[in-house]
XYZ file of C-alpha atoms in Angstrom:
237
model
C 15.153 -164.203 -17.680
C 15.543 -164.121 -13.927
C 17.823 -166.943 -12.611
C 17.854 -165.486 -8.556
C 17.405 -163.519 -6.215
C 18.294 -162.183 -2.632
C 15.959 -159.843 -0.324
C 17.672 -158.461 2.390
C 16.712 -155.206 4.587
C 18.102 -151.416 3.895
C 19.350 -150.069 7.106
C 22.068 -147.860 7.256
C 22.713 -149.840 10.665
C 23.879 -153.102 9.159
C 27.308 -151.123 8.497
C 28.720 -151.796 11.540
C 30.487 -148.449 11.864
C 27.147 -146.917 11.557
C 25.591 -149.486 14.186
C 29.149 -148.595 16.281
C 28.234 -150.216 19.652
C 24.640 -151.338 18.289
C 26.549 -153.754 15.595
C 26.419 -156.752 16.813
C 22.626 -156.834 17.759
C 22.565 -157.305 13.584
C 25.221 -159.557 13.000
C 22.997 -162.710 12.557
C 21.038 -160.497 9.705
C 24.821 -159.556 8.184
C 25.379 -163.513 8.400
C 21.872 -164.310 6.792
C 22.885 -161.212 3.424
C 26.046 -162.546 2.837
C 24.499 -166.764 2.136
C 22.034 -164.941 0.080
C 24.845 -163.016 -1.859
C 26.358 -166.777 -2.004
C 22.822 -167.720 -3.476
C 23.578 -165.256 -6.476
C 26.800 -166.191 -7.344
C 26.409 -170.096 -7.597
C 23.816 -169.058 -9.899
C 26.076 -167.334 -12.535
C 24.526 -164.285 -13.219
C 25.050 -162.860 -16.740
C 23.505 -159.131 -14.812
C 23.171 -158.347 -10.956
C 20.569 -155.616 -10.696
C 20.280 -153.502 -6.763
C 16.996 -152.306 -6.732
C 15.973 -150.272 -3.642
C 13.096 -147.928 -2.938
C 14.597 -143.584 -2.805
C 14.382 -140.578 -2.970
C 13.076 -138.575 -5.996
C 17.058 -137.700 -7.184
C 17.851 -141.282 -6.628
C 15.865 -142.537 -8.691
C 16.044 -144.318 -12.128
C 18.997 -146.317 -13.590
C 22.577 -146.442 -11.435
C 25.769 -147.600 -13.956
C 28.528 -150.256 -12.413
C 31.232 -147.470 -10.701
C 28.678 -145.396 -8.448
C 29.630 -144.624 -6.276
C 27.958 -144.537 -2.265
C 28.537 -143.088 0.942
C 28.020 -143.008 4.626
C 29.313 -139.709 5.996
C 25.931 -138.345 5.877
C 25.645 -140.503 9.562
C 29.299 -139.229 10.908
C 31.350 -142.132 9.374
C 33.848 -142.240 6.910
C 32.686 -145.010 4.687
C 32.387 -144.875 0.820
C 31.843 -147.962 -1.385
C 31.070 -148.344 -4.934
C 28.255 -150.181 -6.429
C 30.789 -152.916 -8.617
C 34.173 -152.310 -9.675
C 34.904 -148.869 -11.116
C 33.959 -148.643 -14.986
C 36.713 -144.996 -15.717
C 33.571 -143.198 -16.746
C 32.947 -140.391 -13.856
C 29.494 -141.068 -12.388
C 26.355 -138.211 -12.866
C 24.877 -138.811 -8.741
C 25.633 -140.783 -5.871
C 23.697 -144.070 -5.066
C 21.204 -143.779 -2.968
C 20.680 -145.399 1.096
C 18.826 -148.520 -0.426
C 21.568 -148.944 -2.545
C 24.629 -147.911 -0.921
C 24.006 -150.044 1.578
C 23.609 -152.808 -1.761
C 26.250 -152.096 -2.455
C 28.236 -152.326 1.181
C 26.794 -155.685 0.720
C 28.648 -156.939 -2.287
C 32.049 -155.405 -1.177
C 31.526 -157.287 2.151
C 30.986 -160.500 0.165
C 33.991 -159.835 -2.267
C 31.022 -159.537 -5.651
C 33.256 -160.299 -9.150
C 30.582 -162.646 -10.033
C 28.881 -160.809 -12.445
C 28.702 -156.973 -14.048
C 26.547 -154.898 -11.320
C 23.273 -152.429 -11.989
C 21.180 -150.500 -9.720
C 18.023 -149.291 -9.730
C 16.272 -146.824 -7.608
C 12.485 -146.346 -7.392
C 9.364 -144.548 -5.359
C 7.805 -146.795 -2.141
C 4.521 -145.215 -4.291
C 5.303 -147.327 -7.361
C 1.761 -148.417 -8.181
C 1.678 -152.882 -8.620
C 1.270 -152.352 -12.138
C 4.324 -150.734 -13.137
C 6.339 -152.493 -10.164
C 5.410 -155.825 -12.263
C 5.795 -153.902 -15.515
C 9.572 -153.346 -14.195
C 10.291 -156.534 -13.045
C 9.688 -157.893 -16.412
C 12.132 -155.462 -18.187
C 14.903 -156.002 -15.487
C 14.310 -160.057 -16.208
C 14.890 -159.100 -19.529
C 17.961 -157.225 -19.670
C 20.404 -160.836 -20.028
C 20.333 -163.739 -20.707
C 20.431 -165.034 -17.113
C 19.655 -162.055 -14.098
C 20.364 -161.643 -10.317
C 18.682 -159.444 -8.446
C 19.373 -158.245 -5.421
C 16.454 -156.918 -3.989
C 16.982 -154.628 -0.468
C 13.889 -153.229 1.428
C 12.701 -153.571 5.186
C 9.129 -154.314 6.219
C 6.626 -152.371 8.477
C 7.996 -150.189 10.742
C 5.632 -150.066 13.613
C 6.588 -153.551 15.489
C 6.672 -151.695 18.974
C 6.240 -148.703 21.119
C 9.775 -147.201 19.826
C 9.451 -147.573 16.209
C 9.979 -145.020 13.959
C 6.049 -145.658 13.428
C 4.868 -146.064 16.515
C 3.354 -148.916 17.559
C 0.624 -150.146 14.588
C -1.270 -153.590 15.224
C -1.304 -154.347 12.193
C 2.729 -154.079 11.338
C 3.125 -158.040 12.734
C 0.786 -159.268 10.256
C 2.031 -157.182 7.176
C 5.100 -158.624 8.345
C 4.235 -162.331 8.667
C 2.519 -161.711 5.357
C 5.532 -160.789 3.457
C 7.734 -163.116 5.446
C 5.504 -166.312 4.160
C 5.234 -164.888 0.794
C 9.082 -164.085 -0.134
C 10.156 -167.314 1.420
C 8.042 -169.430 -0.610
C 8.127 -167.490 -3.893
C 4.744 -166.891 -3.610
C 3.976 -163.822 -6.532
C 0.647 -163.746 -6.173
C 0.459 -162.901 -2.418
C 3.121 -160.627 -3.290
C 1.188 -158.372 -5.981
C -1.292 -158.774 -3.041
C 0.658 -156.693 -0.847
C -1.462 -153.113 -0.464
C 0.697 -150.301 -1.488
C -1.786 -148.239 0.714
C -1.212 -150.100 3.719
C 2.592 -150.630 3.439
C 2.920 -146.997 2.916
C 1.061 -146.161 6.517
C 3.207 -149.305 8.383
C 6.225 -147.556 6.688
C 7.353 -150.454 4.578
C 10.031 -149.347 1.926
C 10.123 -152.952 0.708
C 6.772 -153.414 -0.781
C 7.558 -151.889 -3.902
C 11.186 -153.895 -4.557
C 9.066 -156.814 -3.300
C 6.741 -156.667 -5.889
C 9.241 -155.871 -9.229
C 11.026 -159.222 -7.951
C 7.501 -160.511 -8.766
C 6.972 -159.286 -11.940
C 10.527 -160.413 -12.478
C 9.739 -163.899 -11.551
C 6.896 -164.193 -13.926
C 7.126 -167.008 -16.040
C 10.340 -168.378 -13.749
C 9.454 -171.534 -11.518
C 12.356 -169.898 -9.005
C 11.738 -172.015 -5.104
C 12.102 -169.366 -1.659
C 14.125 -169.488 1.723
C 14.067 -167.390 4.342
C 16.708 -166.858 6.329
C 16.267 -164.885 8.279
C 13.296 -162.609 10.211
C 13.722 -159.705 13.137
C 12.443 -156.779 14.380
C 14.844 -155.024 16.107
C 14.470 -151.665 16.806
C 10.615 -152.310 16.037
C 11.334 -152.158 12.178
C 10.359 -155.757 10.467
C 13.704 -157.491 8.230
C 13.650 -160.316 5.735
C 16.481 -162.106 4.112
C 14.980 -164.339 1.466
C 16.639 -166.081 -1.841
C 14.860 -167.285 -4.439
C 16.671 -169.766 -6.771
């Protein structure tokens, strides 16, 4: 069953080498992510699953030891999903899971085996719920690291330009994640989320499915929209 979860944003800009001169702007977000991972470790899980959206080639399960890289962003930074296992993974982590792997390496994660799951940002809410239930049943004590951004339409310079619907959408997502409101997360509109470029919708709804029949409580650790993109950090325990 699900015993803990951490929700973190997944922009490659979290990696200081990628952000370069702008790196200090996300120091508070990085600190919140580290605190969130501490909650996962304190839950003593038997298995940690990192969930994030991915393009078609990056969907599906990723075993422990799968490598990822940020070389496509012009920096020589490589990561690995948990400890190496000696087997040769067939493919690299998608960007969202690579950011998750970087966070785990940064905090020295060694508390449980780690796996990854890449999903489509268009995954229907019903399938999200089913996927979450399946993940929760993978071990006696399961923890999730849920990687996903809120809207990308919070300012004129945002990737999706300014959309007046973005701030209310993000506020409701932040409230739901901060209070572990499963019904509110399940009610997030996939079509609206896609229009607002909110890649976190599907992972958040997977989390809601995994938390079914639990009594986890939520805490919102960070909420901001640098670069016009909504970034949220929350913990469930």
